[in-house]
Amino acid sequence: MPQEEANAGTTAQLDDEIENVRVVVRTRPMDKNELSAGALSAISVDKINRAITVMKPNATANEPPKTYYFDNVFDGGSNQMDLYVDTARPIVDKVLEGYNGTILAYGQTGTGKTYTMSGNPDSPQTKGIIPNAFAHIFGHIAKAKENQKFLVRVSYMEIYNEEVRDLLGKDVGKSLEVKERPDIGVFVKDLSGYVVHNADDLENIMRLGNKNRAVGATKMNQESSRSHAIFSITVERSELGEGDVQHVRMGKLQLVDLAGSERQSKTQASGQRLKEATKINLSLSVLGNVISALVDGKSTHIPYRNSKLTRLLQDSLGGNSKTVMCATISPADSNYMETISTLRYASRAKNIQNRMHINEEPKDALLRHFQEEIARLRKQLEEGDSLEEEPPSSEEEEDTADDELEAPLEIELESSTIQAVEKKPKKKREKTDAEKEELAKRKNEHQKEIEHAKTEQETLRNKLVSLEGKILVGGENLLEKAQTQELLLEQSIAELEQHEKSEEALKQTLQQKATERIDIEERYSTLQDASTGITKKIHRVMQMLMGVKSELADQQQEHQREKEGIYENIRSLSRELALCELVLNSYVPKEYQSMINQYTHWNEDIGEWQLKCVAYTGNNMRKHISAHKTSGKEPDFLDLSHVYLSYNTDGVSNPMRSKSARPRTSGVPRPTTARRY
Ligand code: ADP
Ligand code: MG
């Protein structure tokens, strides 16, 4: 059964915890190309005040540097562990408690989004958030109490050109539907989900998905930078409470590597490419619109439904999730405009408020389902055992040597019953030959039945072992190779605490100095001092004014760029529309146009126009008619070819020539199926 991955419901609850989206910024070191092109660094990272300052290249005196403040900042020397411990760890901890969590990487292509999310697998120190989260989750399970049971499952998808693809599915090229259900929220239909047994399994799955993403990329001219990748890890936990009642909680972690945020250059794009570029811009600009609508406090409508990405991230932004955005930037002055644009985008996201709660007894949890199935299989096996003289004693180990992924999570519920084998009382009198033969035959059958029961039991036992393998018991050490990863994480936590302490001390000294300075400034003894003070103040205010002015100019410039982009889209779409209209007006008579208009409606759920009673449209009718012609039979349906017509004359009436074939409002008996109109 393919899994339907779902976001937990978005309904607010009374005991919701309210928290803003946390935003951190990471700058990567200068790369070879930037260095060889002689690029200069345009940014400085202030770790104490958690600020990034950007200097405009060749700035005039009226353009002072701009400073942006965040929840945390990481410079080019920051390592993966520090980033994980500060940024991802608190979220993964919450997911383990049963909350939803989201980590988004946003930024220009080539600034380190994929490095931050997946990282470089070659060494434990360079692995990214996803593998570190694996080590963290399985480290947690290893330390959990024995009365806690866990089920970890994952899925991996990509959104490219407004189409959702399953990176772990059998057919990566297939586009999947995004659906919604009141009880479980928005989900992707037929997305495959894998149950994971340990951190190494998870890494293999991530690698497989990344490989599939890369395959797609070569097919699409290296356009992976234009796709959004969403890796989801769902952790279900059951715990035995009072009165032997099982409590199930489910936390879902979404790890999102967004498409490059840079403006797509439209100049070389045309036709299909241009359409794609427009759609790709669409989901990121809808994301921007969603953020703006969420933070301006006045909007009553948040345009989540306008793109697949925002529909799937509905809970992550303004909903039931603890969310962090990691914005990545390049230090080079050549990327100044994109860097400013990223920092501004990220700055706005800080103001998004989320409401989160623990997902208790969720409708789409599988753990309880599995446990019930295990209990049922156990019972069946016990019943089977009592019928046999010697129950097989060897416990079978699950075959874990298989490097391939295990079959997609499948729950088989059909019951295989063991047939009871009755024992017949033996009689002691002499037997005739016929009786002996009969007895031998019966014995044989009996033996067969026992054999059959044994194989059935074997199957049941295997099923049980496999199901039990899916459920992880608290205290089990499943880290294996990931052990080093977990150790590294713990070391980093200790280091971070140390850092935080020294940072705090430093901050205090700074604050003290600042107060002293203010004191000194206040002790103006002479008018001369006062005047210098005021001049200084004026200077500072002037600086601020210039800062605001240059910020305004930058924003105007960016808006201008955006506007030009939108105009260009409008122009190209209008051109296309004109072509469609030309074709339509030249080949489809007016009355049919209005009829088609009447019978089409916009399906909000799948974002497509749909034609009612599409089975009666010309092309479909033609298919039927030609099928009947070849089979020589009369069609057993009403001829509706005059209702929806194929304008390709093929023995079907042609409205351009035959007047009587025009649509009529009366006199044509309607088929019963047409009542659905
Ligand atoms: P994006 O996914 O944003 O397009 P990548 O993650 O692919 O960018 O990064 C581009 C290049 O920069 C890669 O070669 C990556 O290894 C390197 N890189 C990115 N961030 C860092 C970092 N913080 N430290 C070292 N190298 C980095
Ligand atoms: Mg990338």
Tab-separated table of N, CA, C and O in Angstrom, residues 109-148:
chain	number	residue	atom	x	y	z
A	109	THR	N	21.578	30.273	-5.505
A	109	THR	CA	22.267	29.041	-5.909
A	109	THR	C	23.771	29.188	-5.660
A	109	THR	O	24.340	30.235	-5.940
A	110	GLY	N	24.361	28.124	-5.102
A	110	GLY	CA	25.796	28.122	-4.880
A	110	GLY	C	26.229	28.745	-3.565
A	110	GLY	O	27.416	28.954	-3.331
A	111	THR	N	25.267	29.036	-2.669
A	111	THR	CA	25.657	29.667	-1.405
A	111	THR	C	25.690	28.669	-0.245
A	111	THR	O	26.053	29.030	0.870
A	112	GLY	N	25.296	27.394	-0.499
A	112	GLY	CA	25.447	26.378	0.542
A	112	GLY	C	24.158	25.822	1.115
A	112	GLY	O	24.170	25.298	2.236
A	113	LYS	N	23.048	25.883	0.390
A	113	LYS	CA	21.801	25.289	0.898
A	113	LYS	C	21.947	23.769	1.011
A	113	LYS	O	21.673	23.189	2.053
A	114	THR	N	22.402	23.146	-0.092
A	114	THR	CA	22.527	21.689	-0.078
A	114	THR	C	23.648	21.270	0.878
A	114	THR	O	23.520	20.275	1.590
A	115	TYR	N	24.706	22.057	0.931
A	115	TYR	CA	25.796	21.761	1.876
A	115	TYR	C	25.250	21.791	3.306
A	115	TYR	O	25.573	20.938	4.127
A	116	THR	N	24.395	22.750	3.594
A	116	THR	CA	23.825	22.859	4.936
A	116	THR	C	22.855	21.713	5.219
A	116	THR	O	22.909	21.110	6.284
A	117	MET	N	21.998	21.365	4.275
A	117	MET	CA	20.998	20.326	4.527
A	117	MET	C	21.582	18.919	4.448
A	117	MET	O	21.410	18.135	5.361
A	118	SER	N	22.239	18.576	3.335
A	118	SER	CA	22.763	17.209	3.176
A	118	SER	C	24.246	17.136	3.527
A	118	SER	O	24.692	16.175	4.142
A	119	GLY	N	25.008	18.147	3.117
A	119	GLY	CA	26.434	18.202	3.434
A	119	GLY	C	27.249	17.283	2.557
A	119	GLY	O	26.765	16.709	1.591
A	120	ASN	N	28.508	17.153	2.940
A	120	ASN	CA	29.422	16.307	2.208
A	120	ASN	C	29.579	15.007	3.004
A	120	ASN	O	30.022	15.029	4.150
A	121	PRO	N	29.217	13.836	2.397
A	121	PRO	CA	29.160	12.593	3.175
A	121	PRO	C	30.529	12.000	3.507
A	121	PRO	O	30.616	11.022	4.238
A	122	ASP	N	31.614	12.602	2.967
A	122	ASP	CA	32.929	11.975	3.114
A	122	ASP	C	33.431	11.871	4.550
A	122	ASP	O	34.125	10.929	4.896
A	123	SER	N	33.113	12.853	5.388
A	123	SER	CA	33.613	12.744	6.762
A	123	SER	C	32.511	13.148	7.742
A	123	SER	O	31.616	13.923	7.373
A	124	PRO	N	32.563	12.617	8.972
A	124	PRO	CA	31.511	12.947	9.944
A	124	PRO	C	31.418	14.454	10.196
A	124	PRO	O	30.338	14.968	10.466
A	125	GLN	N	32.559	15.165	10.069
A	125	GLN	CA	32.562	16.605	10.364
A	125	GLN	C	31.856	17.445	9.306
A	125	GLN	O	31.468	18.565	9.564
A	126	THR	N	31.760	16.876	8.070
A	126	THR	CA	31.192	17.703	7.004
A	126	THR	C	29.760	17.303	6.643
A	126	THR	O	29.185	17.841	5.712
A	127	LYS	N	29.207	16.336	7.396
A	127	LYS	CA	27.830	15.937	7.100
A	127	LYS	C	26.858	17.041	7.510
A	127	LYS	O	27.097	17.754	8.476
A	128	GLY	N	25.765	17.126	6.780
A	128	GLY	CA	24.814	18.210	7.019
A	128	GLY	C	23.716	17.874	8.018
A	128	GLY	O	23.793	16.877	8.741
A	129	ILE	N	22.695	18.725	8.025
A	129	ILE	CA	21.620	18.601	9.011
A	129	ILE	C	20.894	17.253	8.910
A	129	ILE	O	20.626	16.620	9.934
A	130	ILE	N	20.624	16.780	7.686
A	130	ILE	CA	19.830	15.542	7.556
A	130	ILE	C	20.545	14.350	8.212
A	130	ILE	O	19.983	13.733	9.115
A	131	PRO	N	21.809	14.025	7.840
A	131	PRO	CA	22.458	12.892	8.510
A	131	PRO	C	22.649	13.111	10.007
A	131	PRO	O	22.556	12.152	10.793
A	132	ASN	N	22.881	14.361	10.425
A	132	ASN	CA	23.028	14.602	11.857
A	132	ASN	C	21.712	14.374	12.583
A	132	ASN	O	21.693	13.887	13.723
A	133	ALA	N	20.604	14.718	11.910
A	133	ALA	CA	19.297	14.473	12.526
A	133	ALA	C	19.073	12.972	12.700
A	133	ALA	O	18.522	12.523	13.705
A	134	PHE	N	19.551	12.162	11.717
A	134	PHE	CA	19.422	10.703	11.837
A	134	PHE	C	20.130	10.229	13.106
A	134	PHE	O	19.577	9.476	13.906
A	135	ALA	N	21.395	10.670	13.259
A	135	ALA	CA	22.190	10.230	14.409
A	135	ALA	C	21.507	10.668	15.694
A	135	ALA	O	21.435	9.910	16.671
A	136	HIS	N	20.981	11.867	15.684
A	136	HIS	CA	20.310	12.421	16.863
A	136	HIS	C	19.077	11.583	17.225
A	136	HIS	O	18.895	11.187	18.383
A	137	ILE	N	18.259	11.272	16.226
A	137	ILE	CA	17.019	10.528	16.472
A	137	ILE	C	17.322	9.129	17.008
A	137	ILE	O	16.771	8.699	18.021
A	138	PHE	N	18.270	8.423	16.365
A	138	PHE	CA	18.552	7.064	16.825
A	138	PHE	C	19.337	7.065	18.133
A	138	PHE	O	19.239	6.136	18.921
A	139	GLY	N	20.104	8.139	18.373
A	139	GLY	CA	20.769	8.294	19.672
A	139	GLY	C	19.716	8.436	20.761
A	139	GLY	O	19.827	7.845	21.841
A	140	HIS	N	18.674	9.179	20.483
A	140	HIS	CA	17.593	9.383	21.433
A	140	HIS	C	16.888	8.060	21.733
A	140	HIS	O	16.626	7.732	22.891
A	141	ILE	N	16.617	7.276	20.674
A	141	ILE	CA	15.921	5.995	20.868
A	141	ILE	C	16.785	5.072	21.729
A	141	ILE	O	16.288	4.388	22.619
A	142	ALA	N	18.121	5.096	21.477
A	142	ALA	CA	19.016	4.235	22.249
A	142	ALA	C	18.985	4.577	23.728
A	142	ALA	O	19.175	3.717	24.586
A	143	LYS	N	18.713	5.870	24.035
A	143	LYS	CA	18.728	6.278	25.442
A	143	LYS	C	17.333	6.251	26.062
A	143	LYS	O	17.190	6.484	27.258
A	144	ALA	N	16.308	5.963	25.260
A	144	ALA	CA	14.938	6.033	25.778
A	144	ALA	C	14.619	4.850	26.693
A	144	ALA	O	15.324	3.842	26.690
A	145	LYS	N	13.553	5.045	27.475
A	145	LYS	CA	13.125	3.971	28.387
A	145	LYS	C	12.542	2.810	27.593
A	145	LYS	O	12.068	2.978	26.485
A	146	GLU	N	12.566	1.611	28.253
A	146	GLU	CA	12.121	0.427	27.527
A	146	GLU	C	10.626	0.386	27.260
A	146	GLU	O	10.169	-0.362	26.403
A	147	ASN	N	9.864	1.166	28.032
A	147	ASN	CA	8.413	1.129	27.797
A	147	ASN	C	8.006	2.019	26.623
A	147	ASN	O	6.836	2.147	26.325
A	148	GLN	N	9.011	2.639	25.988
A	148	GLN	CA	8.698	3.457	24.820
A	148	GLN	C	9.034	2.684	23.543
A	148	GLN	O	10.095	2.082	23.432
